[in-house]
Every structure is written in C-alpha cells, then in structure tokens.
PDB file of C-alpha atoms in Angstrom:
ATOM      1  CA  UNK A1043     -14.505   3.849   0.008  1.00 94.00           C
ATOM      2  CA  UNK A1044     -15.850   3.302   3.661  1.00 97.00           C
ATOM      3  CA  UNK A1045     -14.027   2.352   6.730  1.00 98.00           C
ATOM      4  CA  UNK A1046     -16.207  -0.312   7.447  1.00 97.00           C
ATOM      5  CA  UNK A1047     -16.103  -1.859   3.992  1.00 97.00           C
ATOM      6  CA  UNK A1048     -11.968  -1.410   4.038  1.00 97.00           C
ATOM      7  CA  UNK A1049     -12.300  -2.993   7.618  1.00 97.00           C
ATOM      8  CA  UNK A1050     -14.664  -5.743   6.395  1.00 96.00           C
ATOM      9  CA  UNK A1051     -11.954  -6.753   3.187  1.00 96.00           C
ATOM     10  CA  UNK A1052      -9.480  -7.597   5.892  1.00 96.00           C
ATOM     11  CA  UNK A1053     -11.707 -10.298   7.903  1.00 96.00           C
ATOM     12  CA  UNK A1054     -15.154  -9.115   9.510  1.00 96.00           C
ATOM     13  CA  UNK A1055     -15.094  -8.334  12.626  1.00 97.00           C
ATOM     14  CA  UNK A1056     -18.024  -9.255  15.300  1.00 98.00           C
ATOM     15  CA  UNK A1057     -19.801  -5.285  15.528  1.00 97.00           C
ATOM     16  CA  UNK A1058     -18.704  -4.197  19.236  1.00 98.00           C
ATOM     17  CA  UNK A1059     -15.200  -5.126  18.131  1.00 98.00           C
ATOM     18  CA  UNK A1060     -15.565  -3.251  15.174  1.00 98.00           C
ATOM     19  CA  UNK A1061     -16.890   0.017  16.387  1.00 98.00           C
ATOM     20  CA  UNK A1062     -13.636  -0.210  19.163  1.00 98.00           C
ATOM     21  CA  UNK A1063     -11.428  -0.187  16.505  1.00 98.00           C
ATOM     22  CA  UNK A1064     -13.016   2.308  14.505  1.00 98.00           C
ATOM     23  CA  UNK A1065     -13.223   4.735  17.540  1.00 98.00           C
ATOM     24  CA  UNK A1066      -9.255   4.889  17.091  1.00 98.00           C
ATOM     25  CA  UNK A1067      -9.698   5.664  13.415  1.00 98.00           C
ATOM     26  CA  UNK A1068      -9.716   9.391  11.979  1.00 98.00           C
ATOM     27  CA  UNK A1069      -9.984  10.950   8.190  1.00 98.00           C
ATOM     28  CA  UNK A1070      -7.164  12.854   6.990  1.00 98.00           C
ATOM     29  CA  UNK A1071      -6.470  14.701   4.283  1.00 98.00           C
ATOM     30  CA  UNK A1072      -3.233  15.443   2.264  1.00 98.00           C
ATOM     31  CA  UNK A1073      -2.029  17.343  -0.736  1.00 98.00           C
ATOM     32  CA  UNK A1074      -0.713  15.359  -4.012  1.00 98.00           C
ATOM     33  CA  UNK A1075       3.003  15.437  -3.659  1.00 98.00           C
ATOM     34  CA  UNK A1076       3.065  14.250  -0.055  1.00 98.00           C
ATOM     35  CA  UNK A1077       5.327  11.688   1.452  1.00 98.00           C
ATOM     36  CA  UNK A1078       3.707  10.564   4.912  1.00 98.00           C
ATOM     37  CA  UNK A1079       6.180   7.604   5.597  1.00 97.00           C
ATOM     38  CA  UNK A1080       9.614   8.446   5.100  1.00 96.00           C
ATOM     39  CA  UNK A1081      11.827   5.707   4.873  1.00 95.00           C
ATOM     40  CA  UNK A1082      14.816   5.647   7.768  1.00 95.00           C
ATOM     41  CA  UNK A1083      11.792   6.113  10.417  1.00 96.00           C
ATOM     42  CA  UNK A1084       9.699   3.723  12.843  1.00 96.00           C
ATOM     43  CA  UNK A1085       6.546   4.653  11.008  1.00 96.00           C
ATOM     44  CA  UNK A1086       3.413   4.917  13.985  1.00 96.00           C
ATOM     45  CA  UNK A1087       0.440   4.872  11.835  1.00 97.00           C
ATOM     46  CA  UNK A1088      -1.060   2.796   9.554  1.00 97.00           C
ATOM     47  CA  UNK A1089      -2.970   4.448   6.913  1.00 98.00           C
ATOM     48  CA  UNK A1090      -5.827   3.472   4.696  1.00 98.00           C
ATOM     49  CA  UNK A1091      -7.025   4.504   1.170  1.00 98.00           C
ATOM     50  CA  UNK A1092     -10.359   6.268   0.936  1.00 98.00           C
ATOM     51  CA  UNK A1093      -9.326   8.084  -1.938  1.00 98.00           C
ATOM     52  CA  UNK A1094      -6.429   9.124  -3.985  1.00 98.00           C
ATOM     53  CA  UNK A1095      -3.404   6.788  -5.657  1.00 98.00           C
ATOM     54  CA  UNK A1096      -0.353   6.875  -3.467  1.00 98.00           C
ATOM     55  CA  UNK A1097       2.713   5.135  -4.866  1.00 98.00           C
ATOM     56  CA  UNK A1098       5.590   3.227  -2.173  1.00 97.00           C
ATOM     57  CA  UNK A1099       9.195   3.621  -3.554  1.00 96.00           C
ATOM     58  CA  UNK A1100      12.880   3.417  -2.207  1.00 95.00           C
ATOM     59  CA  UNK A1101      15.358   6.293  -3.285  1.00 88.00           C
ATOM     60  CA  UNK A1102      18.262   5.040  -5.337  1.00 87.00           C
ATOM     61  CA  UNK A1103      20.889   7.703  -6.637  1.00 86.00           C
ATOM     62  CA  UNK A1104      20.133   8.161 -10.212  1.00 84.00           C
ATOM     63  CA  UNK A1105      16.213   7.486  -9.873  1.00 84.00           C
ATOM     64  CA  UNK A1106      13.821   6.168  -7.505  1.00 90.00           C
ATOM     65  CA  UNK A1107      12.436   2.912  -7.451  1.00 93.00           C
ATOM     66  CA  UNK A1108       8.420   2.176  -7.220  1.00 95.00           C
ATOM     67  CA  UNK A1109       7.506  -1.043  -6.100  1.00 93.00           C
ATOM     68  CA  UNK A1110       4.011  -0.665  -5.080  1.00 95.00           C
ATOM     69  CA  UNK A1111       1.155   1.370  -6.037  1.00 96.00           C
ATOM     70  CA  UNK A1112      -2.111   2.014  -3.954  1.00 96.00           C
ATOM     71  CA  UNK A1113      -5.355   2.540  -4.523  1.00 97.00           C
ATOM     72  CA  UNK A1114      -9.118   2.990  -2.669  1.00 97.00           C
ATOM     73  CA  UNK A1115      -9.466   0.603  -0.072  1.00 97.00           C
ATOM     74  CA  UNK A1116      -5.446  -0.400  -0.122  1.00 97.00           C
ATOM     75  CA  UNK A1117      -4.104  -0.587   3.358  1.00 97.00           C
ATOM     76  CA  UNK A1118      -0.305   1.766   3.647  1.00 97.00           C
ATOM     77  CA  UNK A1119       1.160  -0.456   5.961  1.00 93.00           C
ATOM     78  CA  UNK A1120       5.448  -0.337   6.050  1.00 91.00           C
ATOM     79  CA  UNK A1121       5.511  -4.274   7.733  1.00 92.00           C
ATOM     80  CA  UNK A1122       8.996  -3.567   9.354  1.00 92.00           C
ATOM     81  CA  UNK A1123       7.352  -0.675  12.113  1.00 93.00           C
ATOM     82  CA  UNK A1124       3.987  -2.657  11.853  1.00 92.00           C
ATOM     83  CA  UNK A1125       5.678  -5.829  12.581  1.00 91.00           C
ATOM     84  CA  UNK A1126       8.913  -5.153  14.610  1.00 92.00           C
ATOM     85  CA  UNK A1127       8.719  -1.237  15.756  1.00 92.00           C
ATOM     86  CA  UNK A1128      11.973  -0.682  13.793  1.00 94.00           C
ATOM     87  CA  UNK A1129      12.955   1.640  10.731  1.00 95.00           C
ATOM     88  CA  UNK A1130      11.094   1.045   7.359  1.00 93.00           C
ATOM     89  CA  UNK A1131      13.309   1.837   4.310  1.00 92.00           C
ATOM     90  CA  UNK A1132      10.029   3.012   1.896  1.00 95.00           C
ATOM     91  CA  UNK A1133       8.783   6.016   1.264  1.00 97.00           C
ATOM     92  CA  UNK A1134       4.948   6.950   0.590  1.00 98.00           C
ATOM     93  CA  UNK A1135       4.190   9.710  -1.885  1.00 98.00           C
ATOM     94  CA  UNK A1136       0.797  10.492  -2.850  1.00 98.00           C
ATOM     95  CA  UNK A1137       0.176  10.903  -6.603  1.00 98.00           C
ATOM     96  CA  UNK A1138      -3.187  12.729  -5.673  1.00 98.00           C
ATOM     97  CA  UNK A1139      -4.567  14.642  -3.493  1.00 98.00           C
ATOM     98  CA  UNK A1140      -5.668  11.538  -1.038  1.00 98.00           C
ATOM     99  CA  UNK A1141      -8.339  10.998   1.633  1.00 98.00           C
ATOM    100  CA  UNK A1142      -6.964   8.770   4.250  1.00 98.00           C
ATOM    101  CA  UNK A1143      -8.314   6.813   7.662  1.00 98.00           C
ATOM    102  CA  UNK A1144      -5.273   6.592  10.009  1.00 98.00           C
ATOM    103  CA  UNK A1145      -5.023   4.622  12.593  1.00 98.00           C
ATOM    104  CA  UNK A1146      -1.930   4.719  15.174  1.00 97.00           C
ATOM    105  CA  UNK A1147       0.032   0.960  15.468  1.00 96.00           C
ATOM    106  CA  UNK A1148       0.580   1.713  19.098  1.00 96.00           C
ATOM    107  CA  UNK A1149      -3.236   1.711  19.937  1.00 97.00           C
ATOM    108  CA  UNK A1150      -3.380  -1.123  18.001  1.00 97.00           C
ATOM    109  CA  UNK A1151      -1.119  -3.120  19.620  1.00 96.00           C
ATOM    110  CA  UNK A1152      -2.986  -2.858  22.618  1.00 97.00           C
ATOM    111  CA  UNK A1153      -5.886  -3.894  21.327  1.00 97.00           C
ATOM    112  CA  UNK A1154      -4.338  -7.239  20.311  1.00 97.00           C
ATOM    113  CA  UNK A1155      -4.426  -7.881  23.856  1.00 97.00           C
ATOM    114  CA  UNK A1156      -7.314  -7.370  24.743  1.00 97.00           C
ATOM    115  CA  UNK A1157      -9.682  -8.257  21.761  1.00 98.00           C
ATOM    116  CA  UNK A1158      -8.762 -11.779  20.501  1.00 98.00           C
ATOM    117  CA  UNK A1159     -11.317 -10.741  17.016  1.00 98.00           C
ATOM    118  CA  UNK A1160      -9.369  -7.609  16.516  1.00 98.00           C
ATOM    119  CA  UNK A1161      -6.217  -9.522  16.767  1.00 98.00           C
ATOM    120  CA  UNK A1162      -6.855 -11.961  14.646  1.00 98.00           C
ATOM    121  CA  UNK A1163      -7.576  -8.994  12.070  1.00 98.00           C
ATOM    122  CA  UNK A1164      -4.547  -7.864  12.717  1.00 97.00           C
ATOM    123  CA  UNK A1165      -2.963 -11.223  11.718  1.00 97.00           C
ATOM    124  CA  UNK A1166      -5.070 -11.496   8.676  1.00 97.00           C
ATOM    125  CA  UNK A1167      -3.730  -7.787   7.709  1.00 97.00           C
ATOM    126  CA  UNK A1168      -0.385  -8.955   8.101  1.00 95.00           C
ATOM    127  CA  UNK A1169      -0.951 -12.024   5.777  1.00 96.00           C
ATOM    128  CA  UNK A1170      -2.467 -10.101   3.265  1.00 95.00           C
ATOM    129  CA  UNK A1171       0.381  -7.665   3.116  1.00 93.00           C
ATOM    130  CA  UNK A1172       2.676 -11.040   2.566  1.00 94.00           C
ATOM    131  CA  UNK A1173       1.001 -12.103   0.100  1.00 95.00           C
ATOM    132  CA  UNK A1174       1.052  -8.809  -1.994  1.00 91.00           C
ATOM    133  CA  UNK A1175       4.741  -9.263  -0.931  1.00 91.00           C
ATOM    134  CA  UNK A1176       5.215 -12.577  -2.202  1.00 94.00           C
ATOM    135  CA  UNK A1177       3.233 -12.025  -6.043  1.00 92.00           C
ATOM    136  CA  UNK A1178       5.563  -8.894  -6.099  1.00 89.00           C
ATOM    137  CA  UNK A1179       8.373 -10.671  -5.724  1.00 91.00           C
ATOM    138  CA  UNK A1180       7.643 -13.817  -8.147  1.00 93.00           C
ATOM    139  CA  UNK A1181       6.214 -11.167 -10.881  1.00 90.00           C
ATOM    140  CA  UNK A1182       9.483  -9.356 -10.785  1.00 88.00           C
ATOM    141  CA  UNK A1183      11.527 -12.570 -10.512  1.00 91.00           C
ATOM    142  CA  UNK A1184       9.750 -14.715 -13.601  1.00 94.00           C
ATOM    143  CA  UNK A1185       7.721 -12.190 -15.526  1.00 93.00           C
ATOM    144  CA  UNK A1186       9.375 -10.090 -18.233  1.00 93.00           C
ATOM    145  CA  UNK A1187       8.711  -6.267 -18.444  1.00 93.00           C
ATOM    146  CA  UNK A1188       5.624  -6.854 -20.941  1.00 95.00           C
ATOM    147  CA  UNK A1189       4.256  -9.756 -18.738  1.00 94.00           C
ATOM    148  CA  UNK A1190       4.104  -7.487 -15.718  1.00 94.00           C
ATOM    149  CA  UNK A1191       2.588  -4.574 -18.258  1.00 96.00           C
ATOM    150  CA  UNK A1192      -0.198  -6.600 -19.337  1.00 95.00           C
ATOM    151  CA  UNK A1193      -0.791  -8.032 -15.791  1.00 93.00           C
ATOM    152  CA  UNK A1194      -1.091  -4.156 -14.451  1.00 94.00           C
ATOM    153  CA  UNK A1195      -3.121  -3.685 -17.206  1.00 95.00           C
ATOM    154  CA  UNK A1196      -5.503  -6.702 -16.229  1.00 95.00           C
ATOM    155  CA  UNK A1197      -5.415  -6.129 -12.366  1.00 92.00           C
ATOM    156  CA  UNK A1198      -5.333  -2.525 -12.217  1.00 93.00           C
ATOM    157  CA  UNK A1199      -6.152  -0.821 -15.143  1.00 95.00           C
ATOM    158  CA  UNK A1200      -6.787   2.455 -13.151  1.00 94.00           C
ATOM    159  CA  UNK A1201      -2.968   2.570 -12.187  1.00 95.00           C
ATOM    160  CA  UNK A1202      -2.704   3.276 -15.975  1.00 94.00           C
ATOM    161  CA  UNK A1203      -5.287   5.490 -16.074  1.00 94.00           C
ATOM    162  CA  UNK A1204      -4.140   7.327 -13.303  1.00 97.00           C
ATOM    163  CA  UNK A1205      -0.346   7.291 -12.536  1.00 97.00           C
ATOM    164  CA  UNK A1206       2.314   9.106 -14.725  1.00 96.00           C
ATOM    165  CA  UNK A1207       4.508   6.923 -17.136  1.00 95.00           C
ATOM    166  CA  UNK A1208       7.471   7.651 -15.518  1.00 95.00           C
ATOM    167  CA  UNK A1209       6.467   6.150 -12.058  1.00 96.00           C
ATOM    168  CA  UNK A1210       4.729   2.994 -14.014  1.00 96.00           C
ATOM    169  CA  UNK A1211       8.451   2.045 -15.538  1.00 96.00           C
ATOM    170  CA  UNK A1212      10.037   2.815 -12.661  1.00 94.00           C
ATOM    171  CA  UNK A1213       7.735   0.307 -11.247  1.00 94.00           C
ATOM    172  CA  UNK A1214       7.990  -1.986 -14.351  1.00 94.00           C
ATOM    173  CA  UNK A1215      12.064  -1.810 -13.944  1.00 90.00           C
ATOM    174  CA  UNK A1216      12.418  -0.284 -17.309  1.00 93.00           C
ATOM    175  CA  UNK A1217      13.176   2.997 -19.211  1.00 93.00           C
ATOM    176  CA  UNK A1218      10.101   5.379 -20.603  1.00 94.00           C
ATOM    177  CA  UNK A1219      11.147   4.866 -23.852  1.00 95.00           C
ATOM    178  CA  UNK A1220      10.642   0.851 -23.253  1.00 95.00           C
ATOM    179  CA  UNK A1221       7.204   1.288 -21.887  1.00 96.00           C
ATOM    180  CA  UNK A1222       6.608   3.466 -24.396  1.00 94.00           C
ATOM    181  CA  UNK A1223       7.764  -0.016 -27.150  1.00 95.00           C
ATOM    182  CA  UNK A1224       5.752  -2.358 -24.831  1.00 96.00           C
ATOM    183  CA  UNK A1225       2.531  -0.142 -25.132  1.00 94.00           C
ATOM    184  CA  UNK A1226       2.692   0.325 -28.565  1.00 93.00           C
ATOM    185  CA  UNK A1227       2.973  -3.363 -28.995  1.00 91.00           C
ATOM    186  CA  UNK A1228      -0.255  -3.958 -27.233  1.00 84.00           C
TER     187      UNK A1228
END
C-alpha cells in the first residue's frame, strides 16, 4: 500500500501540505520476528504498514497478551509517546517480514505548529486510534470468545489467514484448544 493512499485514509491533506509531510517519511524494512517498539520506552516514531502483519502485545509471566493486530495501511502508533512523550507499555512484533514508512513524532510535532492541515491530521490520527481503542475495549467487555471469532473472521479474515493460532487466542483471551472448539463449531 502507498504512502499517499495510507496518508489520504487518515483525512486528505491539501497537496503542498502533503508532500511536507511526506518529505519526513522513509521505507524501512525489517525481518519477521522483530519488535520495533518495546514497551517501558518513549517510542519516537510512528510507523506505518506497507506490508507485512505485525501484532501489538503486553508481556505477562506465563504468556503474552495480543491485543491488536496490524495489517497494510494500519498506522503503529503507541498513543502514550504519541500523545504525552512518556513510556508505552506495548510491544510491536512483526509476524512477517514487513515493509514500513516511518515517520519520527518529534518532526511531527513541529509541524503541528506550523501547518494547521497537517495538524488537524494529526488530530484525526489520534481519533482514529481511539476509536480502534474504544471497539477493542467494548468487544472484549460484551462479546464472548466466539462473538469476537466470528467478528475477526468478518472484519479481517486475512488475520486468520495469516497469523498463527496461538497469537489469535491469545488475542481472543482463550486457550488453543478453545479456538480450536470455536472453529470447529463454525
């Protein structure tokens, strides 16, 4: 996926702000197996999907927990350095070998002040992210573990395609072997 069209998802942007902000964006690559935010830090960058699956999770002593999975054109955005410049407690792990745009928060901030469009994207990036934030949080609060299978199924049926079981009941809140119950139910 494009920068421009990523970009464009957000809220369009008039061209001459556009190309300013995309003069402070660069491709990266990484390996599968990569974490590029680690949770405990003030993360500087904010990263977006051009291609690959990437997966956010907090460690817990027996197993991690997923709570978020990305895909092409997903923004990797922890909101507590975007938001506040302090520590984020999530780590990022790509699943496959990804293709990223990176763009550093710092530079960005500065742009807010100068480019009322590009801050106003900014905003609208931040309210996005909320209200990912917010379905995650009513799906896991009022949904039951088949609910929020069927509804991954529905809305991203590449997750399941892509991502190993393991990582998808982690995400679910459930054991392998109930995934494994809920998908033979289907």
């Amino acid at each position: 996926m494009n920068i421009d069209t990523i970009l464009n998802q957000i809220f369009t942007l008039p061209e001459n702000s556009k190309s300013v902000l995309k003069n402070l964006i660069s491709e990266v690559e990484f390996p599968k197996d990569s974490i590029i935010i680690k949770a405990g830090k003030v993360e500087k960058t904010v990263y977006f999907i051009k291609k690959g699956i990437v997966r956010a999770f907090v460690p817990q002593e027996n197993q991690d927990l997923t709570f978020w999975f990305g895909k092409e054109g997903d923004v990797v955005l922890p909101m507590k350095s975007y938001v506040d410049n302090y520590q984020n407690y999530e780590n990022i792990q790509l699943l496959e070998d990804c293709v990223l745009y990176q763009l550093k928060i710092d530079a960005l901030r500065k742009l807010f002040e100068t480019d009322i469009n590009i801050a106003n994207w900014g905003r609208k990036l931040a309210e996005r992210e909320l209200v990912k934030t917010e379905e995650l949080f009513i799906s896991r609060q009022f949904r039951t573990a088949s609910q929020r299978y069927e509804e991954l199924l529905t809305k991203q049926p590449e997750i399941i395609q892509r991502v190993q079981l393991g990582y998808i009941a982690s995400y679910l809140g459930i054991t392998q072997v109930s995934l494994s119950r809920i998908r033979s139910e289907i």
